[in-house]
Every structure is written in structure tokens, then in C-alpha cells.
Coordinates of C-alpha atoms in Angstrom, one line a residue:
M61 CA 118.2 52.4 103.8
S62 CA 116.3 54.8 106.3
E63 CA 115.2 58.3 104.8
K64 CA 116.6 61.4 107.0
K65 CA 114.5 64.1 107.1
L66 CA 116.2 67.7 106.0
F67 CA 117.6 69.9 108.3
A68 CA 116.5 67.4 111.1
E69 CA 119.3 68.2 113.1
F70 CA 118.3 71.7 113.5
P71 CA 115.7 72.6 116.5
P72 CA 112.5 74.1 115.4
V73 CA 111.7 77.6 115.4
T74 CA 108.4 78.8 116.8
R75 CA 106.4 81.8 115.1
Q76 CA 106.5 83.6 118.6
Q77 CA 110.8 83.1 118.5
W78 CA 110.6 84.6 115.0
V79 CA 108.3 87.5 116.6
D80 CA 110.7 88.1 119.7
K81 CA 113.8 88.3 117.1
A82 CA 112.1 91.2 115.1
I83 CA 111.2 93.1 118.2
Q84 CA 114.9 92.9 119.5
D85 CA 116.0 94.0 115.9
L86 CA 113.5 96.6 116.0
K87 CA 114.8 98.2 119.5
G88 CA 111.8 97.9 121.0
A89 CA 109.5 99.6 118.3
D90 CA 106.0 98.6 118.1
F91 CA 105.7 95.4 115.8
N92 CA 102.3 95.9 114.6
K93 CA 102.9 99.7 113.2
K94 CA 106.5 98.8 112.1
L95 CA 105.9 95.7 110.3
V96 CA 102.2 94.3 109.9
W97 CA 100.5 95.9 106.5
N98 CA 97.1 96.9 106.6
T99 CA 95.5 96.1 103.4
Y100 CA 92.4 97.5 101.2
E101 CA 90.8 94.4 101.8
G102 CA 89.9 95.3 105.4
F103 CA 92.3 92.7 107.0
P104 CA 96.6 92.8 108.2
V105 CA 99.1 91.2 106.7
Q106 CA 101.7 89.6 108.9
P107 CA 105.5 90.8 107.8
F108 CA 105.7 86.4 107.6
Y109 CA 103.9 83.3 108.0
T110 CA 104.9 80.1 109.5
A111 CA 103.3 76.5 109.7
E112 CA 101.5 77.5 113.0
D113 CA 99.7 80.0 110.7
V114 CA 98.3 77.8 108.6
E115 CA 97.9 74.6 110.5
P116 CA 94.4 76.0 111.8
I117 CA 93.3 76.2 108.2
R118 CA 94.4 72.9 107.2
E119 CA 90.8 72.3 106.5
F120 CA 90.3 75.4 104.1
T121 CA 93.2 74.8 102.3
E122 CA 92.4 71.3 101.3
Y123 CA 89.0 72.5 100.5
V124 CA 90.7 75.2 98.2
R125 CA 93.2 72.6 96.9
S126 CA 90.1 70.2 95.6
V127 CA 88.3 72.8 93.5
Q128 CA 91.0 74.5 92.0
R129 CA 91.5 73.8 88.3
S130 CA 92.1 70.4 87.5
D131 CA 94.7 71.2 84.6
A132 CA 97.1 73.8 84.4
G133 CA 96.6 75.1 81.0
W134 CA 95.2 78.2 79.7
N135 CA 93.8 80.1 76.5
A136 CA 95.3 83.3 75.2
Y137 CA 92.4 85.5 74.5
A138 CA 92.5 88.4 72.0
E139 CA 90.2 91.5 71.9
V140 CA 88.4 92.4 68.7
A141 CA 86.5 96.1 69.4
A142 CA 83.5 96.8 67.4
A143 CA 83.9 98.4 64.2
D144 CA 82.1 97.6 60.5
T145 CA 82.4 94.0 59.2
G146 CA 85.0 94.5 57.1
K147 CA 87.3 95.8 59.7
Q148 CA 86.5 93.2 62.3
A149 CA 87.2 90.8 60.0
A150 CA 90.4 92.4 59.3
D151 CA 91.2 92.6 62.8
V152 CA 90.2 88.7 63.5
T153 CA 92.9 87.7 60.7
E154 CA 95.6 89.6 62.3
V155 CA 95.0 88.7 65.8
L156 CA 95.2 85.1 64.4
Q157 CA 98.4 85.8 62.9
Q158 CA 99.8 87.0 66.2
G159 CA 98.7 83.4 68.1
A160 CA 95.5 84.0 69.5
E161 CA 93.8 81.2 70.7
G162 CA 90.5 82.7 71.5
L163 CA 88.4 85.7 70.5
Y164 CA 86.7 88.4 72.4
I165 CA 84.4 90.2 69.8
E166 CA 82.6 93.3 70.7
V167 CA 79.4 93.3 68.8
N168 CA 77.3 96.6 68.5
N169 CA 74.7 95.1 66.4
P170 CA 73.7 91.8 67.2
E171 CA 71.0 91.7 64.5
E172 CA 73.6 92.6 61.5
F173 CA 76.6 90.6 62.4
A174 CA 77.9 88.7 59.8
F175 CA 79.2 85.7 61.3
S176 CA 80.4 84.2 57.5
T177 CA 82.6 87.4 56.6
V178 CA 83.9 88.2 60.5
L179 CA 84.9 84.6 61.1
A180 CA 85.8 83.6 57.4
A181 CA 89.3 82.8 58.6
V182 CA 88.3 80.9 61.8
N183 CA 88.2 77.5 62.4
P184 CA 85.5 77.9 65.4
A185 CA 86.0 74.1 66.5
A186 CA 89.5 74.8 67.2
M187 CA 89.3 78.2 68.8
H188 CA 87.7 80.0 71.6
I189 CA 85.4 82.5 70.6
A190 CA 83.3 84.8 72.7
F191 CA 81.0 87.6 72.2
K192 CA 80.1 91.0 74.0
L193 CA 76.8 92.1 74.0
S194 CA 75.3 95.1 75.7
A195 CA 71.9 93.3 76.2
P196 CA 71.1 89.6 76.0
S197 CA 69.9 88.0 72.9
A198 CA 68.8 84.3 72.5
D199 CA 68.7 85.4 68.6
F200 CA 72.0 86.2 68.3
V201 CA 73.2 82.9 69.9
K202 CA 71.0 81.0 67.7
A203 CA 72.3 82.9 64.5
Y204 CA 76.0 81.8 65.6
F205 CA 74.5 78.3 66.0
A206 CA 73.1 78.2 62.8
Y207 CA 76.2 79.5 61.3
L208 CA 78.2 76.9 63.1
E209 CA 76.0 74.0 61.5
S210 CA 76.1 75.5 58.3
R211 CA 80.3 74.9 58.4
Q212 CA 79.3 71.7 59.8
I213 CA 80.6 71.9 63.2
D214 CA 79.3 69.9 65.8
L215 CA 78.1 72.3 69.0
T216 CA 79.8 69.9 71.4
S217 CA 83.0 71.0 70.3
V218 CA 82.3 74.7 70.3
R219 CA 84.1 76.8 73.0
G220 CA 83.5 80.2 74.5
F221 CA 80.9 82.4 75.9
V222 CA 78.6 85.3 75.4
E223 CA 79.0 88.2 77.8
C224 CA 76.7 90.6 78.9
D225 CA 76.1 91.3 82.5
S226 CA 72.9 92.9 82.9
L227 CA 73.5 93.1 87.0
G228 CA 76.8 94.4 86.1
Q229 CA 75.5 97.3 84.3
R230 CA 73.2 98.1 86.9
I231 CA 75.8 99.8 89.3
T232 CA 77.6 101.6 86.3
G233 CA 74.1 103.2 85.1
T234 CA 74.2 101.4 81.7
I235 CA 70.9 100.1 82.5
T236 CA 68.1 100.5 85.0
S237 CA 66.4 97.1 85.2
V238 CA 67.3 93.5 84.1
D239 CA 65.4 91.6 81.5
Y240 CA 65.4 88.2 83.1
S241 CA 63.1 86.9 79.9
A242 CA 65.3 87.7 77.3
L243 CA 68.4 86.4 79.7
A244 CA 66.7 83.0 80.2
K245 CA 65.9 82.7 76.8
Q246 CA 70.3 83.0 76.0
V247 CA 70.7 80.4 78.6
Q248 CA 68.2 78.1 77.0
A249 CA 69.9 78.7 73.6
T250 CA 73.3 77.5 74.8
E251 CA 72.3 74.6 76.2
G252 CA 73.1 72.8 73.1
A253 CA 76.6 73.5 73.2
P254 CA 77.9 72.7 77.0
G255 CA 81.2 74.5 76.3
F256 CA 79.6 77.9 75.5
Y257 CA 78.4 79.8 78.4
G258 CA 75.3 81.8 78.0
L259 CA 75.7 83.7 81.3
T260 CA 78.6 85.6 82.4
I261 CA 79.3 87.2 85.9
R262 CA 81.7 90.0 85.7
T263 CA 83.9 91.5 88.4
Q264 CA 85.5 93.9 86.3
E265 CA 82.9 96.8 87.0
V266 CA 84.2 96.7 90.8
C267 CA 87.6 96.3 89.5
D268 CA 88.0 99.3 87.3
A269 CA 85.5 101.5 89.7
G270 CA 88.2 101.7 92.3
G271 CA 86.3 98.8 94.2
N272 CA 88.6 96.0 96.7
M273 CA 89.0 92.3 95.7
T274 CA 86.7 91.5 98.5
Q275 CA 83.8 93.5 97.1
E276 CA 84.7 91.8 93.6
L277 CA 84.3 88.2 95.0
A278 CA 81.1 89.1 97.4
F279 CA 79.2 90.8 94.9
A280 CA 79.8 88.4 91.9
M281 CA 78.4 85.8 94.7
N282 CA 75.5 88.3 95.2
K283 CA 75.1 88.4 91.7
L284 CA 74.4 84.6 90.9
V285 CA 72.2 84.1 93.9
Q286 CA 70.4 87.2 92.1
Y287 CA 70.2 85.8 88.4
A288 CA 69.4 82.1 90.3
E289 CA 66.6 83.9 91.7
G290 CA 65.4 85.9 88.7
L291 CA 66.0 83.2 85.9
T292 CA 64.4 80.2 88.4
S293 CA 61.1 82.6 88.0
K294 CA 61.2 82.6 84.1
G295 CA 61.2 78.7 84.3
L296 CA 65.1 78.1 84.3
T297 CA 66.2 75.1 86.8
V298 CA 69.0 76.1 89.0
Q299 CA 71.1 73.3 87.5
Q300 CA 70.6 75.2 84.4
I301 CA 71.8 78.2 85.5
F302 CA 74.9 76.8 87.5
S303 CA 76.1 74.6 84.3
N304 CA 75.7 77.7 82.0
V305 CA 77.6 80.7 84.3
M306 CA 81.0 81.4 83.8
F307 CA 83.2 84.5 85.3
Q308 CA 85.1 87.1 83.9
A309 CA 87.9 88.4 86.5
G310 CA 89.9 91.9 86.2
I311 CA 93.2 91.9 87.1
T312 CA 95.1 94.7 89.1
G313 CA 98.8 95.0 90.4
D314 CA 98.4 93.4 93.7
F315 CA 100.2 90.1 92.6
F316 CA 99.7 87.8 95.5
F317 CA 96.5 89.2 96.2
E318 CA 95.5 88.5 92.8
I319 CA 96.4 85.0 92.6
A320 CA 94.5 84.4 95.8
K321 CA 91.6 86.2 94.4
L322 CA 90.9 83.5 91.8
R323 CA 91.6 80.8 94.3
V324 CA 88.6 82.1 96.1
L325 CA 86.1 82.7 93.5
R326 CA 86.4 78.9 93.0
A327 CA 85.9 78.3 96.7
L328 CA 82.6 80.6 96.7
F329 CA 81.2 79.4 93.7
T330 CA 81.5 76.1 95.0
T331 CA 80.2 77.3 98.5
V332 CA 77.2 79.1 97.3
A333 CA 76.7 76.0 94.6
A334 CA 76.4 73.7 97.4
H335 CA 73.5 75.6 99.2
Y336 CA 71.6 75.0 96.0
N337 CA 72.6 71.5 96.1
I338 CA 74.2 71.5 92.9
A339 CA 77.3 69.1 92.9
Y340 CA 80.8 70.4 92.2
R341 CA 81.8 71.3 88.9
P342 CA 85.0 73.4 87.8
V343 CA 83.9 77.0 87.1
Y344 CA 85.2 78.6 84.1
I345 CA 87.5 81.9 84.8
L346 CA 88.6 84.6 82.1
S347 CA 90.7 86.8 83.7
M348 CA 91.2 90.3 81.7
S349 CA 93.6 93.1 82.3
S350 CA 92.0 95.7 84.2
L351 CA 91.4 99.6 83.4
W352 CA 92.1 101.1 86.9
S353 CA 96.4 99.8 86.8
K354 CA 97.0 101.2 83.7
S355 CA 98.1 104.9 82.6
L356 CA 97.9 106.9 79.8
F357 CA 101.6 108.1 79.9
D358 CA 104.4 106.0 80.2
A359 CA 102.5 103.3 78.3
Y360 CA 105.7 101.0 77.6
T361 CA 105.1 100.7 81.9
N362 CA 101.7 99.2 81.3
M363 CA 103.6 96.3 79.3
L364 CA 105.3 95.7 82.5
R365 CA 102.0 95.7 84.6
N366 CA 100.4 93.4 81.9
T367 CA 103.1 91.0 82.4
T368 CA 103.0 90.5 86.1
E369 CA 99.0 90.9 86.0
G370 CA 99.1 87.9 83.9
L371 CA 101.6 85.9 85.7
S372 CA 99.5 86.4 88.7
A373 CA 95.9 85.4 86.9
V374 CA 97.7 82.0 85.4
A375 CA 99.2 81.3 89.0
G376 CA 95.8 81.8 90.5
G377 CA 94.2 79.6 87.9
C378 CA 92.2 80.9 85.3
D379 CA 91.4 78.8 82.5
A380 CA 91.5 82.1 79.9
L381 CA 93.5 85.4 79.8
L382 CA 92.9 88.1 77.9
I383 CA 95.9 90.9 78.0
K384 CA 94.6 94.5 76.7
P385 CA 97.2 96.5 74.8
H386 CA 99.3 98.7 76.6
N387 CA 98.6 101.8 74.9
H388 CA 95.4 103.5 73.7
R389 CA 96.0 103.6 70.3
H390 CA 95.6 99.6 70.0
E391 CA 98.2 99.6 66.9
T392 CA 99.7 96.1 65.4
F393 CA 103.1 96.2 67.4
S394 CA 100.6 96.7 70.9
N395 CA 98.2 94.4 69.7
R396 CA 101.1 91.7 69.4
M397 CA 102.6 92.1 72.4
A398 CA 99.2 91.7 74.3
V399 CA 99.3 88.4 72.9
N400 CA 102.8 87.5 73.2
I401 CA 102.5 88.1 76.8
S402 CA 100.6 85.0 77.5
H403 CA 102.7 83.1 74.9
I404 CA 105.9 84.3 76.8
L405 CA 104.6 83.4 80.2
R406 CA 103.9 80.0 79.2
A407 CA 107.1 79.2 77.3
E408 CA 109.2 80.8 79.7
S409 CA 107.7 80.6 83.4
Y410 CA 106.2 76.9 82.8
V411 CA 103.5 77.7 84.8
D412 CA 101.3 75.5 83.1
Q413 CA 103.0 73.0 84.0
V414 CA 101.8 73.0 87.5
A415 CA 98.1 73.0 88.5
D416 CA 98.4 75.0 91.5
V417 CA 101.6 77.0 91.8
A418 CA 100.1 78.6 95.0
E419 CA 99.9 75.4 96.9
G420 CA 102.3 75.2 100.3
S421 CA 102.8 78.8 100.7
Y422 CA 101.9 79.8 104.0
Y423 CA 101.6 83.4 103.0
L424 CA 99.2 82.4 100.2
E425 CA 97.4 80.2 102.4
A426 CA 96.7 82.5 104.5
I427 CA 95.5 85.5 102.9
T428 CA 93.6 83.0 100.9
F429 CA 91.8 82.3 103.9
A430 CA 91.4 86.0 104.8
L431 CA 90.1 87.1 101.9
Y432 CA 87.6 84.0 101.7
E433 CA 86.1 85.1 105.4
N434 CA 86.1 88.6 104.1
A435 CA 84.2 87.9 101.0
L436 CA 81.6 85.4 102.5
N437 CA 80.9 88.0 105.3
L438 CA 80.4 90.9 102.8
F439 CA 78.3 88.5 100.5
K440 CA 76.2 88.0 103.7
E441 CA 75.6 91.1 104.6
I442 CA 74.2 92.4 101.3
E443 CA 71.7 89.3 101.2
S444 CA 71.0 90.5 104.6
A445 CA 70.2 93.9 103.0
G446 CA 68.0 92.1 100.3
G447 CA 70.4 90.8 97.7
Y448 CA 72.2 92.5 95.0
E449 CA 69.3 94.3 93.5
T450 CA 67.8 96.0 96.2
A451 CA 71.2 96.8 97.4
A452 CA 72.1 98.0 94.2
D453 CA 68.8 100.6 94.2
Q454 CA 69.3 101.4 97.7
G455 CA 73.0 102.8 96.4
I456 CA 74.6 100.5 99.4
I457 CA 77.0 98.8 96.6
Q458 CA 78.0 102.0 95.0
D459 CA 78.6 103.8 98.2
K460 CA 80.8 100.7 99.4
I461 CA 82.7 100.6 95.9
K462 CA 83.1 104.7 96.4
A463 CA 84.4 104.6 99.8
L464 CA 87.2 102.4 98.6
R465 CA 87.9 104.4 95.3
E466 CA 88.3 107.4 97.5
R467 CA 90.5 106.1 99.8
K468 CA 92.6 104.8 96.6
L469 CA 92.4 107.8 94.7
Q470 CA 93.8 109.8 97.7
D471 CA 96.8 107.4 98.3
V472 CA 97.3 107.8 94.4
A473 CA 97.5 111.6 95.1
T474 CA 99.9 111.7 97.8
R475 CA 101.7 109.3 96.4
K476 CA 101.6 106.6 98.6
Q477 CA 100.7 104.3 96.0
V478 CA 103.2 104.9 93.3
Y479 CA 102.2 104.8 89.4
V480 CA 105.8 104.8 87.9
G481 CA 106.0 107.4 84.8
V482 CA 102.8 109.1 86.6
N483 CA 102.4 110.6 90.1
Q484 CA 106.6 109.2 90.5
Y485 CA 109.3 109.5 87.9
A486 CA 107.3 111.0 85.1
D487 CA 108.7 112.4 81.9
P488 CA 107.7 116.0 81.1
N489 CA 108.6 116.0 78.0
E490 CA 106.2 113.2 77.0
V491 CA 103.6 114.8 74.7
L492 CA 100.1 112.9 73.7
N493 CA 97.7 113.8 71.2
V494 CA 94.6 112.7 73.4
A495 CA 91.3 113.9 74.9
M496 CA 89.9 113.3 78.2
S497 CA 86.6 112.4 78.7
P498 CA 84.4 114.1 81.1
A499 CA 84.9 112.6 84.7
E500 CA 82.6 110.8 86.2
S501 CA 80.5 113.0 88.5
V502 CA 77.5 110.4 89.3
D503 CA 78.0 109.2 92.8
R504 CA 76.1 106.1 92.0
S505 CA 76.8 105.5 88.6
L506 CA 80.7 103.8 88.9
S507 CA 82.3 104.6 85.5
P508 CA 85.6 102.3 84.6
Q509 CA 88.7 104.8 84.9
R510 CA 92.4 104.7 85.6
A511 CA 93.7 105.6 89.4
T512 CA 95.9 107.9 87.5
R513 CA 93.4 110.1 85.5
A514 CA 93.8 113.1 88.0
F515 CA 97.5 113.1 87.5
E516 CA 96.5 113.0 83.7
E517 CA 94.3 115.6 83.7
L518 CA 96.8 117.9 85.0
R519 CA 99.5 117.0 82.3
L520 CA 97.2 117.2 79.6
L521 CA 95.7 120.8 80.9
T522 CA 99.5 122.0 81.0
M523 CA 100.0 121.4 77.3
H524 CA 96.8 122.7 76.7
L525 CA 97.7 126.0 78.6
V526 CA 101.1 126.3 77.3
K527 CA 100.1 126.1 73.6
S528 CA 97.1 128.6 74.2
T529 CA 98.1 130.9 76.3
G530 CA 101.8 131.5 75.7
K531 CA 103.3 130.8 78.6
T532 CA 105.9 128.5 79.8
A533 CA 105.8 125.8 82.0
E534 CA 109.1 126.2 83.8
V535 CA 110.2 125.7 86.9
Y536 CA 113.6 127.7 89.0
L537 CA 114.5 125.2 91.4
A538 CA 116.9 127.9 93.3
A539 CA 119.5 125.5 95.1
F540 CA 121.8 126.7 98.0
G541 CA 123.4 125.8 101.1
N542 CA 123.8 121.9 102.6
L543 CA 124.8 120.0 99.8
A544 CA 123.1 117.0 100.7
M545 CA 120.0 118.5 101.5
R546 CA 119.8 120.8 98.6
K547 CA 120.8 117.9 96.0
A548 CA 117.9 115.6 97.5
R549 CA 114.9 118.4 97.6
V550 CA 116.0 119.4 94.2
A551 CA 115.6 116.0 93.0
F552 CA 112.0 115.5 95.1
A553 CA 111.2 119.0 93.3
Q554 CA 112.1 117.8 89.6
N555 CA 109.9 114.5 90.4
F556 CA 107.1 116.2 92.0
F557 CA 106.7 118.9 89.5
A558 CA 107.1 116.2 86.6
A559 CA 103.8 114.8 87.1
A560 CA 102.2 117.8 86.0
G561 CA 104.0 118.3 83.1
F562 CA 105.9 121.2 84.3
Q563 CA 109.7 121.7 83.1
T564 CA 112.4 122.1 86.1
T565 CA 115.9 123.4 86.1
E566 CA 118.2 123.6 88.7
Y567 CA 120.4 126.9 89.2
Y568 CA 122.9 126.5 92.6
H569 CA 123.6 130.1 94.6
E570 CA 126.0 130.7 97.1
N571 CA 123.9 133.5 98.5
L572 CA 120.2 133.7 97.6
L573 CA 120.2 137.7 97.9
V574 CA 123.1 138.0 95.3
G575 CA 121.4 135.4 92.6
L576 CA 117.9 137.2 92.9
P577 CA 118.5 139.1 89.9
S578 CA 119.0 135.9 87.9
I579 CA 116.0 134.2 89.7
T580 CA 113.7 137.2 88.9
G581 CA 114.8 137.7 85.1
S582 CA 114.1 134.0 84.4
Q583 CA 111.1 133.2 82.1
A584 CA 109.9 130.8 84.6
G585 CA 106.4 131.6 86.5
I586 CA 107.3 129.4 89.8
V587 CA 110.9 129.9 92.0
V588 CA 111.2 126.6 94.5
L589 CA 113.5 127.1 97.6
C590 CA 115.7 123.7 98.0
S591 CA 118.1 123.6 100.8
S592 CA 118.1 122.4 104.2
D593 CA 115.9 123.5 107.5
E594 CA 118.9 125.3 108.8
D595 CA 119.6 127.2 105.7
Y596 CA 116.3 128.3 105.4
A597 CA 116.3 129.5 109.0
Q598 CA 119.4 131.7 107.8
Q599 CA 118.4 132.7 104.5
A600 CA 114.7 132.3 103.4
E601 CA 112.9 135.0 105.2
E602 CA 114.8 137.7 104.0
F603 CA 115.1 136.2 100.5
A604 CA 111.2 136.2 100.5
K605 CA 110.7 139.6 101.8
T606 CA 112.7 140.7 98.9
F607 CA 111.6 138.6 96.2
R608 CA 108.1 140.0 97.0
Q609 CA 109.2 143.6 96.3
Q610 CA 111.1 143.0 92.9
A611 CA 109.2 139.7 91.4
K612 CA 105.5 140.5 91.2
G613 CA 103.4 137.7 89.8
K614 CA 105.9 135.0 90.5
I615 CA 105.2 132.0 92.9
L616 CA 107.3 131.1 95.7
V617 CA 107.7 127.5 96.9
L618 CA 109.7 125.9 99.4
A619 CA 110.7 122.3 99.1
G620 CA 110.2 121.2 102.5
Y621 CA 107.9 121.8 105.6
P622 CA 110.2 123.1 108.4
P623 CA 107.5 123.2 111.4
D624 CA 109.2 126.2 113.4
L625 CA 109.1 128.2 110.4
V626 CA 105.9 127.8 108.5
D627 CA 104.2 130.4 109.8
K628 CA 106.6 132.8 109.4
L629 CA 107.2 132.0 106.0
K630 CA 104.1 132.2 104.7
A631 CA 103.7 135.4 106.2
V632 CA 106.7 137.0 104.5
G633 CA 105.6 135.7 101.1
I634 CA 106.3 131.7 100.8
D635 CA 103.1 130.4 98.7
Q636 CA 103.4 126.8 99.0
F637 CA 105.3 124.1 100.8
I638 CA 106.0 120.6 98.6
H639 CA 106.8 117.7 100.9
I640 CA 106.7 114.0 101.1
R641 CA 103.0 114.3 102.8
S642 CA 101.8 117.0 100.1
N643 CA 98.4 115.9 98.1
A644 CA 100.4 116.4 94.8
V645 CA 96.9 116.7 93.0
E646 CA 95.5 119.6 94.9
V647 CA 98.9 121.3 95.4
L648 CA 100.1 121.2 91.5
S649 CA 96.7 121.9 90.8
N650 CA 96.6 125.1 92.7
L651 CA 99.9 126.3 91.3
Q652 CA 99.1 126.0 87.7
Q653 CA 96.2 127.9 88.2
Q654 CA 98.3 130.1 89.7
A655 CA 100.8 129.8 86.9
F656 CA 98.6 130.1 84.3
Y657 CA 95.6 132.2 85.2
G658 CA 97.1 134.1 88.4
K659 CA 94.5 132.7 90.6
Q660 CA 93.9 129.9 93.1
L661 CA 91.6 126.7 92.9
V662 CA 88.7 128.0 95.6

């Protein structure tokens, strides 16, 4: 019996036919301006992809497929923060009970770390164990292995790694130079345990400082080359280095690009290794949820972010997954939920049943190729500038990350990039008892930070000012005129001011001047006019003049930006216009200063 090809009776549709149809539906509008998406990665993304798009890169997609992870499983890691020995031992016991399959233990004092106490409840032969150090330490690794031997555990069965990415610490300002001698000894110390890696390369410091994925990938490869040069000068062979290296990658909320990122990371590693005549080997990748994509307020939204980020990591082929707690308290519940996300993904999505879930997706194959090319070009640019350390010393790497960070923060401030619960749909009644650490001010020292930090500082400052000054954070929404427009602008104003922790109340007035006594008599320090541009033209000018005479010290704001009225309304007393293009951080900061201090920011 002959096999019939599915849908063979339908004629094939070319990419150009799809484009022509889209242009027809756009009624002549520019296809590229309307439908093509410009990414932070420096290349455009089409609204759709077809077999024609991936046919020219077929050889590349087969190459990527050949270096993907050979199996589909991953280990669920849990973080154990630095603390005294008793607290760490208790935390280890707790995360084991919660189902952790790997431990990521932060070590403050390697010389005093009590393996027998902290790991008393652990079977190291069955558990992946990693240690985060501030500096390389061969003595720490030797002490760990001695402890394992005391428990009669064969080192060939040990799984895990020791993390202290010194080159990553260079750009965050933690250290000024790399001790390659100490690092070489650490790598040598791990050679008796082939499943325990002595050299870790992080992308997290780029991710958490606001860089893009192209930079994460490129700079990771630059670090690999720099480590190869530095460690071979201390007597290690290139084979020793490449056999003992693993990657720790941050995860952000860009779902499909995160999938592509891990696929590209493996392809780039194989490409670089080939230049050193190193035969292909699977590279171990731990994916860890990032700080950049999380928020201090509305912490349960972080749980959703953790879930989608975790799914993108396992779909991209990570070998291990570390989801951090969704809130800042690191309590039992949030720790348990962090580990459970990994288990739920495994039990409910069946992603672990497929080695490469991205295979065959035209979109993912296309962005994987574009990301690989961009990262490879940036990698070559940094190498041409003298390599990672030279580029870091000259500030080239830091300046590139900072430029992307400023662009991203601008998009967050203008709410082009939405963070639910922070710059959009915030709950002004949410109260947090936390203190913000000083913002990083050194351009070439890139500290980890949340993208939402500016809004969080606004909210926390509003709470502080309400307590310390005795003033209220109330906003009077004076709605009038056209029903649809006043409702829309009331909703916009409520959402806008909630991002800074201001309480809003809507009042309707048939005529603004008639309602002036109730407006001026309210406790609110800010009054917002909410209506249509046509109604503003009829009532706003006269109201503003009278308001200024009777409401000394109150701030008058207009929701919208009627271009023909702006100058006239400014002249009669409108202090601020809030609209969709407003830089919310700047506008809210000024209004906050006016409301509580009676002055504007310079």
C-alpha cells in the first residue's frame, strides 16, 4: 500500500505569498515597521518563518542538533546560602526533604567548612553537590575529596562542581586580578573525579547586569579562551582545561530566546574547542534563575516567571536547573516551591522525554542561527581587541553591557517592557518591610540588579515619606465629560500612580468649576484631570486658572497629551502631563518630590 503525503492535495504556499497576503491585510502599511520585531540582540525577528527560511541554514541546524545534550533529563538543584555550620546543615536537610537532587552550597570560609556536619544527611554518591567560592582553592577540593574517601565513596561516582569564576568577578569589580596559579591547582585537584568540574564559566553576571544574550554567549567564550591562555601558562594542557570546564547560565523571561541561547552555547563551545583540536564532548550546563527578571513587589508573579524561565531552560537542554525562591525571605514555603517547579515541569510537561523539543521549529532554528552568528562576531571583536582581560581593563566589555542595560531600563521606565505588579498593575496597598541597598554608581563595576529597581525605590520611598512626614499619598482623580475617555484615563492614572505607591480615588463632576470646592478641600496633594481632549479644550483652561488661585500647594496633573493645548495649559497652571509615552520613573519621582517636599527634582 502506497503512503500518501499529508495535505499533498493542497498546493504549496511560498513565503512571498504569505508576505503579500500580510501586506494586503495591512492595507498598504509598511510590513517591516508593523510586523518585524527589533530585539535587544541586534537582529530583527520576522512575524513568521517557513521552510524557505531554514533551508539555507540546514547544515548549521544539523550541526546544532549534533551537539545537543544526548539525554533529556536534568537535575533539580537547590541553593544553600552561606551561614553558620548548624544553619547550613539544617538547610541541607530541609531541601533534601523537599526533593532537591543537587545542592548549590555557598561557602564563606573554605578553610573552616565542616563537611561532616553540613553533609551529614547527604549521600554524595547519589546527590549532585556544588560549592560556590569567592576564590579558587585546591585545598578546599582536596578536603572535600578526603571527606568523601572517609565515607568510602568512589570519586568516579561523584557529581558536581566548584564555582569561582574569577574573570566574571573582574567586570563586577569584586577582584582586580586572576590568580591563575591557584585556579590551575584547583583544576588539577578535580581530575580524580571526572564528574566534578573544577572550572566554571558564568554568564550570570552579564545577565543580571542588564546585558543581552549575545553578550552572555560571546563573553563566555572569551573567558574560555582567556582561561585557556592563563592556565596553560601555569602548566595545564588544553585538554585538561576543556575536560574540566562547565557553564552556569542565567535565565531571563525571553522564553524562545532562552531556548535558543543554550543551543547556541553548546554550538559555540564546540566551535571554540575545535580550534584547539579538542574532540567533541557534551558540555555540562547549569541554568539558574536570574535576579534581573524578578521583582521585589508582587512576589507571587516571580513564581510564574520562575516557571516559564525553568521551562525555557529545560527545553533548551540544560543539564541542571536551579530555581531561586520567588520572594526575598527564603522561607520554607518559597524554598519548597522553587524546587517543586522543576519537579512539576518534569511530571506535567514531559519535556524530559524529548532530547531536543526545539527541533523542527522554523522560528527557533532561525533565531538560533542569528544568535550564533551575532555572538560569534562579538566574540571575535573582543579577541581582536586583545581578549577578555584586555577588553575588561579598557572598559570595553563593561561599556557594552552598560549600553544595553540603559536601553532596557529606559524601556522599563517608559513601560514599554512590562513587569506585572511593578510598572503595570501594581497594588499600592502592598507593604514590604525591606531596605534598599545603595544603587551601583560605578559605570565599570556592574553589580547584579533587578530591572524593576527604580520603581521599587519609588514605592519604598513613598512608604517612608508617608510615615516620616505625616502627609498622605493620595491622588484625586477628577473625572468629567465623555464617559468612555474619562473611564479610560482614570484607569490609566490609577495604574500610573500605583507604580509609586500612591492611593487614587475617582470623583465624577458634571462641571469642574462647580466641583472645585470638593477638589480643593480634599486631603489629596495631587489632582488629576481625566477626560477627553475635546472636554479639556472646553473646561481645563478656566478650571486650571481658578484652581491655581484657590489651591495653593496642590499639584495639578492632566491625563493625556493634547498637542494643541499643552503650551496653553502649562501657562495657566497644569504642572504635569501623564500619557503612554511618559517616562514613568522621571515623572513619578518629580511628583513625589513635589507632593512631599514641595520641590521638583533638578
